[in-house]
Coordinates of C-alpha atoms in Angstrom, one line a residue:
Chain X
X1323 CA -12.6 -20.1 4.6
X1324 CA -9.1 -18.7 4.3
X1325 CA -10.3 -15.2 3.7
X1326 CA -13.0 -15.5 6.4
X1327 CA -10.5 -16.8 8.9
X1328 CA -8.0 -14.1 7.9
X1329 CA -10.6 -11.4 8.4
X1330 CA -11.6 -12.8 11.9
X1331 CA -7.9 -13.2 12.8
X1332 CA -7.2 -9.5 12.3
X1333 CA -9.9 -8.6 14.8
X1334 CA -8.4 -10.7 17.6
X1335 CA -6.4 -7.8 18.9
X1336 CA -8.7 -4.9 18.0
X1337 CA -6.5 -2.2 19.4
X1338 CA -3.5 -3.3 17.6
X1339 CA -5.3 -3.7 14.3
X1340 CA -7.1 -0.4 14.7
X1341 CA -3.7 1.3 15.2
X1342 CA -2.3 -0.2 12.0
X1343 CA -5.5 0.6 10.1
X1344 CA -5.4 4.2 11.3
X1345 CA -1.7 4.4 10.4
X1346 CA -2.4 3.2 6.9
X1347 CA -5.3 5.7 6.6
X1348 CA -3.2 8.6 7.9
X1349 CA -0.2 7.6 5.8
X1350 CA -2.4 7.3 2.7
X1351 CA -4.1 10.6 3.6
X1352 CA -0.7 12.3 3.9
X1353 CA 0.5 10.7 0.6
X1354 CA -2.5 11.6 -1.4
X1355 CA -2.7 15.1 0.1
X1356 CA 0.9 15.7 -0.8
X1357 CA 0.0 14.6 -4.3
X1358 CA -3.0 16.9 -4.2
X1359 CA -0.8 19.9 -3.1
X1360 CA 1.7 19.3 -5.8
X1361 CA -1.0 18.8 -8.4
X1362 CA -2.7 22.0 -7.3
X1363 CA 0.6 23.9 -7.2
X1364 CA 1.8 22.8 -10.6
X1365 CA -1.6 23.3 -12.2
X1366 CA -1.8 26.7 -10.7
X1367 CA 1.7 27.4 -12.0
X1368 CA 0.8 26.3 -15.5
X1369 CA -2.3 28.4 -15.4
X1370 CA -0.3 31.4 -14.3
X1371 CA 2.3 30.8 -17.0
X1372 CA -0.5 30.5 -19.7
X1373 CA -2.9 33.1 -18.4
X1374 CA -0.7 35.8 -17.1
X1375 CA 2.9 35.3 -18.4
X1376 CA 3.4 33.8 -21.9
X1377 CA 0.0 32.7 -23.2
X1378 CA -0.7 29.4 -24.9
X1379 CA 1.3 30.3 -28.0
X1380 CA 3.8 33.0 -29.0
X1381 CA 4.8 34.0 -32.5
X1382 CA 8.2 35.6 -33.3
X1383 CA 10.4 36.3 -36.2
X1384 CA 12.5 33.2 -36.6
X1385 CA 15.7 35.0 -35.7
X1386 CA 14.3 37.2 -33.0
X1387 CA 15.1 35.0 -30.1
X1388 CA 18.7 34.5 -31.1
X1389 CA 19.7 38.0 -29.8
X1390 CA 16.3 39.6 -29.1
X1391 CA 17.3 42.1 -31.8
X1392 CA 14.3 44.4 -32.5
X1393 CA 14.9 44.5 -36.2
X1394 CA 13.6 41.0 -36.5
X1395 CA 10.0 42.1 -36.4
X1396 CA 6.7 41.1 -38.0
X1397 CA 3.9 43.0 -39.8
X1398 CA 1.3 42.6 -37.1
X1399 CA -1.7 43.6 -39.2
X1400 CA -0.9 41.0 -41.7
X1401 CA -0.5 38.2 -39.1
X1402 CA -3.6 39.3 -37.1
X1403 CA -5.8 39.4 -40.2
X1404 CA -4.8 35.8 -41.0
X1405 CA -5.3 34.7 -37.4
X1406 CA -9.0 35.9 -37.5
X1407 CA -10.0 32.7 -39.1
X1408 CA -8.8 30.7 -36.1
X1409 CA -11.8 30.2 -33.9
X1410 CA -9.9 28.5 -31.2
X1411 CA -8.1 31.8 -30.5
X1412 CA -9.6 33.7 -27.6
X1413 CA -7.3 36.7 -27.2
X1414 CA -4.1 37.9 -28.7
X1415 CA -1.7 40.8 -28.0
X1416 CA 1.2 42.2 -29.9
X1417 CA 4.4 43.3 -28.2
X1418 CA 7.6 45.0 -29.1
X1419 CA 10.4 43.6 -27.1
X1420 CA 13.9 44.7 -26.4
X1421 CA 16.5 44.4 -23.7
X1422 CA 18.2 47.4 -22.2
X1423 CA 19.4 49.3 -19.2
X1424 CA 17.2 51.0 -16.6
X1425 CA 19.1 53.8 -14.9
X1426 CA 18.3 56.1 -12.0
X1427 CA 20.4 58.7 -10.2
X1428 CA 21.7 56.0 -7.9
X1429 CA 22.1 52.9 -10.1
X1430 CA 21.2 50.8 -13.1
X1431 CA 20.0 47.4 -13.9
X1432 CA 19.3 45.2 -16.9
X1433 CA 15.6 45.0 -17.9
X1434 CA 13.4 43.6 -20.6
X1435 CA 11.4 46.4 -22.1
X1436 CA 7.9 45.4 -23.4
X1437 CA 6.0 47.7 -25.7
X1438 CA 2.3 46.9 -25.2
X1439 CA -1.2 48.0 -26.0
X1440 CA -3.3 48.2 -22.9
X1441 CA -6.5 46.3 -23.8
X1442 CA -4.9 43.5 -25.6
X1443 CA -2.3 43.0 -22.8
X1444 CA -5.0 43.0 -20.1
X1445 CA -6.7 40.2 -22.0
X1446 CA -3.6 38.0 -22.5
X1447 CA -1.6 38.7 -19.4
X1448 CA -4.0 40.4 -17.0
X1449 CA -1.5 43.2 -16.4
X1450 CA -4.1 45.6 -15.1
X1451 CA -5.0 43.1 -12.3
X1452 CA -1.4 43.0 -11.2
X1453 CA -1.0 46.7 -10.7
X1454 CA -0.7 47.4 -6.9
X1455 CA 0.1 51.1 -7.0
X1456 CA -0.7 53.7 -9.6
X1457 CA -2.5 52.9 -12.8
X1458 CA -2.1 51.3 -16.2
X1459 CA -0.3 53.0 -19.1
X1460 CA -2.3 55.9 -20.6
X1461 CA -2.3 56.6 -24.3
X1462 CA -2.5 60.3 -23.6
X1463 CA 0.5 60.5 -21.4
X1464 CA 3.7 59.8 -23.2
X1465 CA 6.6 57.9 -21.8
X1466 CA 4.8 56.3 -18.8
X1467 CA 6.3 53.0 -17.6
X1468 CA 5.0 50.2 -15.4
X1469 CA 7.6 48.4 -13.3
X1470 CA 7.5 45.4 -11.0
X1471 CA 7.5 45.8 -7.2
X1472 CA 10.6 43.7 -6.9
X1473 CA 12.4 46.1 -9.3
X1474 CA 11.0 49.1 -7.5
X1475 CA 12.3 47.8 -4.1
X1476 CA 15.6 46.9 -5.6
X1477 CA 16.2 50.3 -7.3
X1478 CA 14.3 52.2 -4.5
X1479 CA 11.8 53.6 -7.0
X1480 CA 8.4 55.0 -6.2
X1481 CA 5.4 56.2 -8.3
X1482 CA 6.2 59.2 -10.5
X1483 CA 9.9 58.7 -10.2
X1484 CA 11.8 59.2 -13.4
X1485 CA 13.9 56.5 -14.9
X1486 CA 16.0 56.3 -18.1
X1487 CA 15.8 53.3 -20.4
X1488 CA 18.7 52.8 -22.7
X1489 CA 18.8 50.3 -25.5
X1490 CA 19.7 50.0 -29.2
X1491 CA 17.3 50.7 -32.0
X1492 CA 16.7 48.5 -35.0
X1493 CA 19.8 50.0 -36.7
X1494 CA 22.0 49.2 -33.7
X1495 CA 22.2 52.9 -32.6
X1496 CA 22.2 53.5 -28.9
X1497 CA 19.1 55.3 -27.9
X1498 CA 17.6 56.4 -24.6
X1499 CA 14.4 57.7 -23.2
X1500 CA 13.2 59.2 -20.0
X1501 CA 10.1 57.5 -18.5
X1502 CA 7.9 58.3 -15.5
X1503 CA 6.7 55.5 -13.3
X1504 CA 2.9 55.4 -13.6
X1505 CA 2.3 52.1 -11.9
X1506 CA 3.9 49.4 -9.9
X1507 CA 2.7 45.8 -10.5
X1508 CA 3.2 42.6 -8.6
X1509 CA 2.7 39.1 -9.9
X1510 CA 3.4 35.6 -8.3
X1511 CA 6.7 35.5 -10.1
X1512 CA 9.3 37.9 -8.6
X1513 CA 12.1 37.1 -11.1
X1514 CA 9.8 38.3 -13.9
X1515 CA 8.7 41.3 -11.8
X1516 CA 12.3 42.3 -11.5
X1517 CA 13.0 41.9 -15.2
X1518 CA 10.0 43.2 -17.1
X1519 CA 9.0 46.8 -17.5
X1520 CA 6.1 47.9 -19.7
X1521 CA 5.8 50.9 -21.9
X1522 CA 3.4 51.9 -24.6
X1523 CA 4.1 50.0 -27.8
X1524 CA 3.8 53.1 -30.0
X1525 CA 6.4 54.9 -27.9
X1526 CA 8.8 52.0 -27.9
X1527 CA 8.4 51.6 -31.7
X1528 CA 9.3 55.2 -32.2
X1529 CA 12.5 54.8 -30.1
X1530 CA 13.4 51.6 -32.0
X1531 CA 12.7 53.2 -35.4
X1532 CA 10.1 50.5 -36.1
X1533 CA 6.9 51.1 -38.1
X1534 CA 3.8 51.4 -35.9
X1535 CA 2.4 48.2 -37.3
X1536 CA 5.5 46.2 -36.4
X1537 CA 5.9 43.9 -33.4
X1538 CA 8.4 41.3 -32.2
X1539 CA 6.0 39.1 -30.3
X1540 CA 2.4 38.0 -30.6
X1541 CA 1.0 36.2 -27.5
X1542 CA -2.1 34.1 -28.1
X1543 CA -4.6 32.7 -25.5
X1544 CA -6.8 29.8 -26.7
X1545 CA -10.3 28.9 -25.6
X1546 CA -9.2 25.4 -24.7
X1547 CA -5.8 24.0 -23.6
X1548 CA -6.4 20.9 -25.7
X1549 CA -6.1 22.8 -29.0
X1550 CA -2.5 23.8 -28.2
X1551 CA -0.6 21.5 -30.5
X1552 CA -3.1 21.5 -33.4
X1553 CA -3.4 25.3 -33.4
X1554 CA 0.4 25.6 -33.3
X1555 CA 0.7 23.3 -36.3
X1556 CA -2.1 25.2 -38.3
X1557 CA -0.5 28.6 -37.6
X1558 CA 2.9 27.2 -38.5
X1559 CA 1.5 25.9 -41.8
X1560 CA 0.2 29.4 -42.5
X1561 CA 3.3 31.2 -41.5
X1562 CA 6.3 28.9 -42.3
X1563 CA 8.7 31.9 -42.1
X1564 CA 7.7 32.6 -38.4
X1565 CA 8.6 30.7 -35.2
X1566 CA 5.5 29.4 -33.4
X1567 CA 6.1 28.2 -29.8
X1568 CA 3.8 26.7 -27.3
X1569 CA 4.1 27.7 -23.6
X1570 CA 6.1 24.5 -23.1
X1571 CA 8.8 25.8 -25.4
X1572 CA 8.5 29.4 -24.2
X1573 CA 8.7 28.4 -20.5
X1574 CA 10.6 25.0 -20.6
X1575 CA 11.3 25.2 -16.8
X1576 CA 7.5 24.9 -16.2
X1577 CA 7.2 22.0 -18.6
X1578 CA 10.0 20.3 -16.8
X1579 CA 8.3 20.8 -13.5
X1580 CA 5.1 19.3 -14.8
X1581 CA 7.1 16.3 -16.0
X1582 CA 8.9 15.8 -12.7
X1583 CA 6.4 16.7 -10.1
X1584 CA 4.4 13.5 -10.6
X1585 CA 7.5 11.4 -10.0
X1586 CA 8.6 13.4 -7.0
X1587 CA 5.1 13.0 -5.4
X1588 CA 5.2 9.3 -6.0
X1589 CA 8.6 9.1 -4.3
X1590 CA 7.0 10.9 -1.3
X1591 CA 4.2 8.3 -1.2
X1592 CA 6.8 5.5 -1.4
X1593 CA 8.8 6.9 1.5
X1594 CA 5.6 7.1 3.6
X1595 CA 4.7 3.6 2.6
X1596 CA 8.2 2.3 3.6
X1597 CA 7.7 3.8 7.0
X1598 CA 4.2 2.1 7.2
X1599 CA 5.6 -1.2 6.0
X1600 CA 7.7 -1.5 9.2
X1601 CA 4.6 -0.9 11.3
X1602 CA 2.7 -3.6 9.4
X1603 CA 5.6 -6.1 9.5
X1604 CA 5.9 -5.5 13.3
X1605 CA 2.2 -6.0 13.9
X1606 CA 2.0 -9.1 11.7
X1607 CA 5.1 -10.6 13.2
X1608 CA 3.7 -10.2 16.7
X1609 CA 0.5 -11.7 15.5
X1610 CA 2.3 -14.7 14.1
X1611 CA 4.5 -15.2 17.2
X1612 CA 1.5 -15.0 19.4
X1613 CA -0.2 -17.7 17.4
X1614 CA 2.9 -20.0 17.1
X1615 CA 1.0 -22.8 18.8
X1616 CA -2.1 -22.3 16.7
X1617 CA -0.2 -22.2 13.4
X1618 CA 1.7 -25.3 14.5
X1619 CA -1.7 -27.0 15.2
X1620 CA -3.1 -26.0 11.8
X1621 CA 0.0 -27.5 10.1
X1622 CA -0.3 -30.6 12.3
X1623 CA -3.9 -31.0 11.3
X1624 CA -3.0 -30.8 7.6
X1625 CA -3.0 -27.1 6.5
X1626 CA -0.1 -27.1 4.0
X1627 CA 2.5 -24.3 3.9
X1628 CA 1.0 -22.7 0.8
X1629 CA -2.3 -22.2 2.7
X1630 CA -0.6 -21.0 5.9
X1631 CA 1.4 -18.5 3.7
X1632 CA -1.8 -17.3 2.0
X1633 CA -3.6 -17.0 5.4
X1634 CA -0.9 -14.7 6.8
X1635 CA -0.7 -12.9 3.4
X1636 CA -4.5 -12.4 3.4
X1637 CA -4.4 -11.1 7.0
X1638 CA -1.8 -8.5 6.1
X1639 CA -3.5 -7.4 2.9
X1640 CA -6.8 -7.1 4.7
X1641 CA -5.3 -5.2 7.6
X1642 CA -3.7 -2.8 5.1
X1643 CA -6.7 -2.4 2.9
X1644 CA -9.2 -1.6 5.6
X1645 CA -7.4 1.7 6.1
X1646 CA -7.3 2.5 2.4
X1647 CA -10.9 3.7 1.8
X1648 CA -10.6 5.8 5.0
X1649 CA -7.4 7.4 3.8
X1650 CA -8.8 8.1 0.3
X1651 CA -12.0 9.5 1.7
X1652 CA -10.2 11.7 4.2
X1653 CA -7.8 13.0 1.6
X1654 CA -10.7 13.6 -0.9
X1655 CA -12.7 15.5 1.7
X1656 CA -9.7 17.6 2.7
X1657 CA -8.9 18.3 -0.9
X1658 CA -12.5 19.4 -1.6
X1659 CA -12.4 21.7 1.3
X1660 CA -8.9 23.2 0.7
X1661 CA -9.5 23.4 -3.1
X1662 CA -12.0 26.1 -2.2
X1663 CA -10.5 27.6 0.9
X1664 CA -6.9 27.4 -0.2
X1665 CA -3.9 26.9 2.0
X1666 CA -2.2 30.2 2.6
X1667 CA 1.6 29.6 3.3
X1668 CA 2.5 33.3 2.7
X1669 CA 3.4 33.7 6.4
X1670 CA 6.4 31.4 6.2
X1671 CA 7.4 31.0 2.5
X1672 CA 5.9 33.7 0.3
X1673 CA 9.3 34.9 -0.9
X1674 CA 10.5 31.4 -1.6
X1675 CA 7.3 30.5 -3.4
X1676 CA 7.1 33.6 -5.6
X1677 CA 10.8 33.2 -6.3
X1678 CA 9.9 30.1 -8.2
X1679 CA 6.8 31.6 -9.8
X1680 CA 4.3 29.9 -7.4
X1681 CA 1.4 31.5 -5.7
X1682 CA 1.6 31.5 -1.9
X1683 CA -2.0 30.3 -1.7
X1684 CA -2.2 26.6 -2.7
X1685 CA -5.4 25.1 -4.0
X1686 CA -5.0 21.4 -3.9
X1687 CA -6.5 19.2 -6.6
X1688 CA -7.4 15.6 -6.0
X1689 CA -4.9 13.5 -8.0
X1690 CA -7.3 11.1 -9.6
X1691 CA -4.8 10.3 -12.3
X1692 CA -2.2 9.2 -9.8
X1693 CA -4.6 7.2 -7.6
X1694 CA -4.0 3.9 -9.5
X1695 CA -0.2 4.3 -9.0
X1696 CA -0.8 5.0 -5.2
X1697 CA -3.0 1.9 -5.0
X1698 CA -0.3 -0.2 -6.7
X1699 CA 2.2 1.1 -4.2
X1700 CA -0.1 0.1 -1.3
X1701 CA -0.6 -3.4 -2.8
X1702 CA 3.2 -3.8 -3.1
X1703 CA 3.6 -2.4 0.4
X1704 CA 1.1 -4.9 1.8
X1705 CA 2.6 -7.8 -0.1
X1706 CA 6.2 -7.0 0.8
X1707 CA 5.2 -6.4 4.5
X1708 CA 3.4 -9.8 4.5
X1709 CA 6.4 -11.6 3.2
X1710 CA 8.5 -11.8 6.3
X1711 CA 5.7 -12.8 8.8
X1712 CA 4.4 -15.3 6.3
X1713 CA 7.8 -16.9 5.8
X1714 CA 8.2 -17.0 9.5
X1715 CA 4.9 -18.8 9.8
X1716 CA 5.6 -21.5 7.2
X1717 CA 9.0 -22.2 8.8
X1718 CA 7.4 -23.3 12.1
X1719 CA 7.8 -27.0 12.7
X1720 CA 4.5 -28.4 14.1
X1721 CA 6.0 -30.4 16.9
X1722 CA 8.2 -27.4 18.1
X1723 CA 5.2 -25.0 17.7
X1724 CA 2.9 -27.3 19.7
X1725 CA 5.5 -27.5 22.5
X1726 CA 5.3 -23.7 23.1
Chain D
X350 CA -6.6 -57.7 11.8
X351 CA -5.3 -54.9 9.7
X352 CA -2.0 -53.3 10.8
X353 CA -2.3 -49.6 11.1
X354 CA 1.1 -48.6 12.7
X355 CA 4.3 -50.5 12.4
X356 CA 7.2 -48.7 13.9
X357 CA 10.7 -50.3 13.8
X358 CA 13.6 -49.4 16.1
X359 CA 12.7 -45.7 16.3
X360 CA 14.9 -43.3 18.3
X361 CA 14.8 -39.5 18.8
X362 CA 17.4 -37.3 20.4
X363 CA 16.9 -33.6 21.3
X364 CA 19.6 -30.9 21.9
X365 CA 22.1 -32.8 19.9
X366 CA 24.5 -29.8 19.8
X367 CA 24.4 -29.0 23.5
X368 CA 23.3 -31.6 26.1
X369 CA 21.7 -34.5 24.1
X370 CA 18.4 -35.8 25.5
X371 CA 17.4 -39.3 24.3
X372 CA 13.6 -38.9 24.3
X373 CA 12.7 -42.2 22.5
X374 CA 15.1 -45.1 22.3
X375 CA 14.8 -48.1 20.0
X376 CA 11.1 -48.4 20.2
X377 CA 9.2 -51.1 18.3
X378 CA 5.5 -50.7 18.0
X379 CA 2.8 -52.6 16.2
X380 CA -0.8 -51.4 16.3
X381 CA -3.8 -53.0 14.7
X382 CA -7.0 -51.4 13.5
X383 CA -9.5 -50.8 16.3
X384 CA -7.1 -50.8 19.2
X385 CA -7.6 -48.5 22.1
X386 CA -4.1 -47.9 23.4
X387 CA -2.7 -45.9 26.3
X388 CA 0.9 -44.8 26.3
X389 CA 1.8 -44.3 30.0
X390 CA 4.8 -43.4 31.9
X391 CA 6.3 -40.7 34.1
X392 CA 6.9 -37.1 32.9
X393 CA 9.8 -37.1 30.4
X394 CA 9.4 -40.7 29.6
X395 CA 8.9 -39.9 25.9
X396 CA 5.1 -40.3 25.5
X397 CA 4.5 -37.1 23.6
X398 CA 7.6 -37.5 21.5
X399 CA 6.5 -41.0 20.5
X400 CA 3.0 -39.7 19.7
X401 CA 4.6 -36.9 17.6
X402 CA 6.8 -39.4 15.7
X403 CA 3.8 -41.7 15.0
X404 CA 1.7 -38.7 14.0
X405 CA 4.4 -37.5 11.6
X406 CA 4.8 -34.2 13.5
X407 CA 8.5 -35.0 14.1
X408 CA 11.0 -37.3 12.3
X409 CA 12.9 -40.0 14.1
X410 CA 16.7 -40.0 14.0
X411 CA 16.6 -43.6 13.2
X412 CA 14.1 -46.3 12.4
X413 CA 11.0 -46.5 10.2
X414 CA 7.3 -45.8 10.8
X415 CA 4.9 -47.5 8.5
X416 CA 1.3 -46.4 8.5
X417 CA -0.9 -48.5 6.3
X418 CA 2.4 -49.7 4.6
X419 CA 3.6 -46.2 3.9
X420 CA 7.0 -45.3 5.5
X421 CA 6.2 -41.7 6.7
X422 CA 9.9 -41.1 7.6
X423 CA 10.6 -41.1 3.9
X424 CA 8.0 -38.4 3.1
X425 CA 8.9 -34.8 2.4
X426 CA 7.5 -32.1 4.7
X427 CA 4.6 -31.3 2.2
X428 CA 3.8 -34.9 1.6
X429 CA 3.7 -35.4 5.4
X430 CA 1.3 -32.6 5.9
X431 CA -1.0 -34.1 3.2
X432 CA -0.6 -37.5 4.8
X433 CA -1.6 -36.2 8.2
X434 CA -4.6 -34.4 6.7
X435 CA -6.0 -37.7 5.3
X436 CA -4.9 -40.3 7.7
X437 CA -4.4 -39.0 11.2
X438 CA -6.6 -37.3 13.7
X439 CA -5.2 -35.3 16.6
X440 CA -6.6 -34.4 20.0
X441 CA -4.5 -32.1 22.1
X442 CA -4.3 -31.5 25.8
X443 CA -5.3 -27.9 25.6
X444 CA -8.0 -28.4 22.9
X445 CA -6.3 -26.0 20.4
X446 CA -9.5 -24.9 18.8
X447 CA -9.3 -21.8 16.7
X448 CA -10.9 -19.2 18.9
X449 CA -12.3 -17.0 16.1
X450 CA -14.2 -19.9 14.5
X451 CA -17.4 -21.5 15.8
X452 CA -17.4 -25.1 16.9
X453 CA -18.9 -26.1 13.5
X454 CA -16.4 -24.1 11.5
X455 CA -13.5 -25.6 13.5
X456 CA -14.6 -29.0 12.3
X457 CA -15.5 -27.9 8.8
X458 CA -12.0 -26.4 8.3
X459 CA -10.4 -29.9 8.2
X460 CA -12.9 -31.1 5.6
X461 CA -12.4 -27.9 3.6
X462 CA -8.7 -28.5 3.6
X463 CA -9.4 -32.0 2.2
X464 CA -11.4 -30.4 -0.6
X465 CA -14.7 -32.1 0.3
X466 CA -18.0 -30.8 -1.1
X467 CA -20.3 -28.5 0.8
X468 CA -23.1 -31.1 1.2
X469 CA -20.8 -33.8 2.4
X470 CA -19.3 -31.4 4.9
X471 CA -22.7 -30.3 6.2
X472 CA -23.9 -33.9 6.7
X473 CA -20.7 -35.1 8.4
X474 CA -20.7 -32.1 10.7
X475 CA -24.2 -33.0 11.8
X476 CA -23.3 -36.6 12.4
X477 CA -20.1 -35.8 14.3
X478 CA -21.8 -33.3 16.6
X479 CA -24.5 -35.8 17.3
X480 CA -21.8 -38.4 18.2
X481 CA -20.1 -36.0 20.6
X482 CA -23.4 -34.8 21.9
X483 CA -23.0 -31.1 20.9
X484 CA -25.7 -30.7 18.3
X485 CA -26.9 -27.6 20.1
X486 CA -23.5 -26.0 20.2
X487 CA -22.7 -25.8 16.5
X488 CA -22.5 -22.0 16.4
X489 CA -20.8 -21.5 19.7
X490 CA -17.3 -20.0 19.8
X491 CA -14.8 -22.0 21.8
X492 CA -14.8 -19.3 24.5
X493 CA -18.5 -20.0 25.0
X494 CA -17.9 -23.7 25.7
X495 CA -16.7 -25.5 28.8
X496 CA -13.4 -27.4 28.7
X497 CA -15.1 -30.7 28.3
X498 CA -17.3 -29.4 25.4
X499 CA -14.2 -27.9 23.7
X500 CA -12.4 -31.2 23.9
X501 CA -15.5 -33.0 22.4
X502 CA -15.4 -30.5 19.5
X503 CA -11.7 -31.4 19.2
X504 CA -12.6 -35.0 19.0
X505 CA -15.2 -34.2 16.3
X506 CA -12.5 -32.3 14.4
X507 CA -10.1 -35.2 14.7
X508 CA -12.7 -37.6 13.3
X509 CA -13.8 -35.2 10.6
X510 CA -11.1 -36.3 8.1
X511 CA -12.1 -39.9 8.5
X512 CA -8.6 -40.8 9.8
X513 CA -6.9 -44.2 10.1
X514 CA -6.4 -43.5 13.8
X515 CA -6.6 -40.7 16.4
X516 CA -3.7 -39.6 18.5
X517 CA -4.7 -38.0 21.7
X518 CA -2.0 -36.3 23.8
X519 CA -3.2 -36.1 27.4
X520 CA -6.8 -35.4 26.3
X521 CA -8.3 -35.4 29.8
X522 CA -5.5 -33.5 31.6
X523 CA -7.4 -30.2 31.6
X524 CA -10.9 -31.7 32.3
X525 CA -12.9 -32.3 35.4
X526 CA -14.0 -35.8 36.3
X527 CA -17.4 -35.6 34.8
X528 CA -16.2 -34.1 31.5
X529 CA -13.3 -36.6 31.3
X530 CA -15.7 -39.5 31.9
X531 CA -18.1 -38.1 29.2
X532 CA -15.2 -37.7 26.7
X533 CA -14.0 -41.2 27.4
X534 CA -17.5 -42.6 26.9
X535 CA -17.6 -41.0 23.5
X536 CA -14.2 -42.3 22.5
X537 CA -14.9 -45.8 23.8
X538 CA -18.2 -45.8 21.9
X539 CA -16.5 -44.7 18.7
X540 CA -13.9 -47.4 19.2
X541 CA -16.4 -50.1 19.8
X542 CA -19.1 -49.1 17.3
X543 CA -17.0 -47.7 14.5
X544 CA -13.7 -49.6 15.2
X545 CA -11.8 -46.3 15.4
X546 CA -8.2 -46.7 16.6
X547 CA -7.2 -44.5 19.5
X548 CA -3.8 -44.0 20.9
X549 CA -3.5 -41.9 24.1
X550 CA -0.6 -40.5 25.9
X551 CA -1.8 -40.1 29.5
X552 CA -1.2 -39.8 33.1
X553 CA -4.8 -40.2 33.8
X554 CA -5.8 -43.3 35.7
X555 CA -9.4 -43.0 34.3
X556 CA -8.0 -43.3 30.7
X557 CA -5.7 -46.1 31.6
X558 CA -8.5 -48.0 33.1
X559 CA -10.5 -47.8 29.8
X560 CA -7.6 -48.8 27.6
X561 CA -7.5 -52.3 26.2
X562 CA -3.7 -52.1 25.7
X563 CA -1.3 -50.2 27.9
X564 CA 2.2 -49.5 26.8
X565 CA 4.6 -48.2 29.5
X566 CA 7.5 -46.0 28.6
X567 CA 10.4 -45.4 30.9
X568 CA 13.3 -43.2 29.8
X569 CA 12.2 -43.4 26.2
X570 CA 12.1 -47.2 26.1
X571 CA 9.1 -49.5 26.1
X572 CA 9.1 -51.0 29.6
X573 CA 6.0 -53.1 29.1
X574 CA 3.5 -53.6 26.4
X575 CA 0.6 -55.7 27.5
X576 CA -3.1 -56.1 28.0
X577 CA -5.5 -54.0 30.0
X578 CA -4.8 -52.0 33.1
X579 CA -6.2 -54.7 35.4
X580 CA -4.4 -57.5 33.7
X581 CA -1.1 -55.5 33.9
X582 CA -1.1 -54.1 37.3
X583 CA -3.8 -55.8 39.5
X584 CA -4.9 -52.4 40.6
X585 CA -1.6 -50.7 41.4
X586 CA -0.8 -47.4 39.8
X587 CA 1.3 -47.5 36.7
X588 CA 2.5 -44.0 36.7

């Protein structure tokens, strides 16, 4: 009877109950949609990191990353041959990497120079897809260079301009080469666009005095994300002298974001629910005060305090939970729609988003994993909101209440 | 005769911290099983306060109230609620039915609180609604019933718990003559046939006329406690 009575009680003032239920639904929709946005953003960022920046795994000489000294190289043929037996590997590309100075007639800047081979790089980092002007590096034309749009804007460079790249070779001799800009690329990550320039690996190896079959970095893309750790361990077993890193180690800031985004999103939901709790408390308190006489009568007739407490508690929980399915449904439908259509925020925050490596088009993903946490937060909200009105109800003295 | 209520020297003061109002003063009351008692007196004479004290809704500042030998002034708040549930029936001036429940559910609620079985509840509801003449209104909401009908449901609810006695605070105050007479007929019948004890607080001459004992309160004190209305007053108004 208590639940049935509670259910009927919440429909006494339909407008007021409807407003609270709608508030819960909208609050929940907002909370879940924020989670979906974050989930979409972070998953998109992880995919970008893996598919277009660092790959699933990277292999280096153990000392290479200490100073990025090109002399710490690997025999790429030897490594590639051994990796052929790994069926979980989808693509791999070899790179020669060094840091140096890009100079023009008007200025200079620090860059990371990546020596690449076209086809392999297009598979692992989709470099070709990022080219906005010009074309990819050509084997026939020597000393072509691809630079990022951000770098081009900063250094006021255009297609076919000449630049000079200065760096030290493997024997620590200062060397320099003139390169002509054959293409300008643009990714979702402007800091990387500003830093990375791409030249042909053969050309860079010549400048660095490295054999043609040497490289400093091998980037690997796997068929399945799930194989990340096991593949790393297997490769490490095969090449104990080399450093094998997953994308989480190569891009620790992304891994950190993945770890924190869930907690931040839950904090947003909690803030929304705190605001809602005040609405629920207000509604239930009004409901209790309006029914002072009736609650006094129930106590007079013999309904004990525990039952009165449970009655008000049930009313609050029911009032809260009627809005829950509506909120979940609305957020699910919105997520489905926007996961296909995307939310383009480029008009007001493209620079800010790409500054942190995020795409300006967000594709939300329904946060199924976080849903139990959200439901627990709602249950806690309902119970906490019920506490004050319920305590108020059980404190009523029947004789006083009946006099009102 | 079995003693149902035995109140000794009970007093109750309100507004102790500001302007004290002595609502009930040194009242002694002794009621037997099957009595049909009217508490009368002018407004503010302490009728409702005395009913609340007897019904365990309020505690006296002094004195003892024994119901079936149990001193209810010594019971804790929770014990008192449980005591009321099993021993006392209440009928209020403004009916106080729960508007979202049907007439039947209003009566069932009390028996459910007592933890009675479904079959027993069903049978008792049928009996009670027959007694108050509302067998055809079981599934009506209070808003669909007249004032008289609502008060009859309230009587059924008061009797549902099989109480020792029923306290009725101005039960006919909001009823027209016909409904009041009908309600009083039912109560009189229950008193005579089932020996149910009724204690009314009332201004209503019609109730007083039916009472077999009339207690007059003035300024919180028992002014007179004697036989029937006619015996007491020879036709003059008591209130």
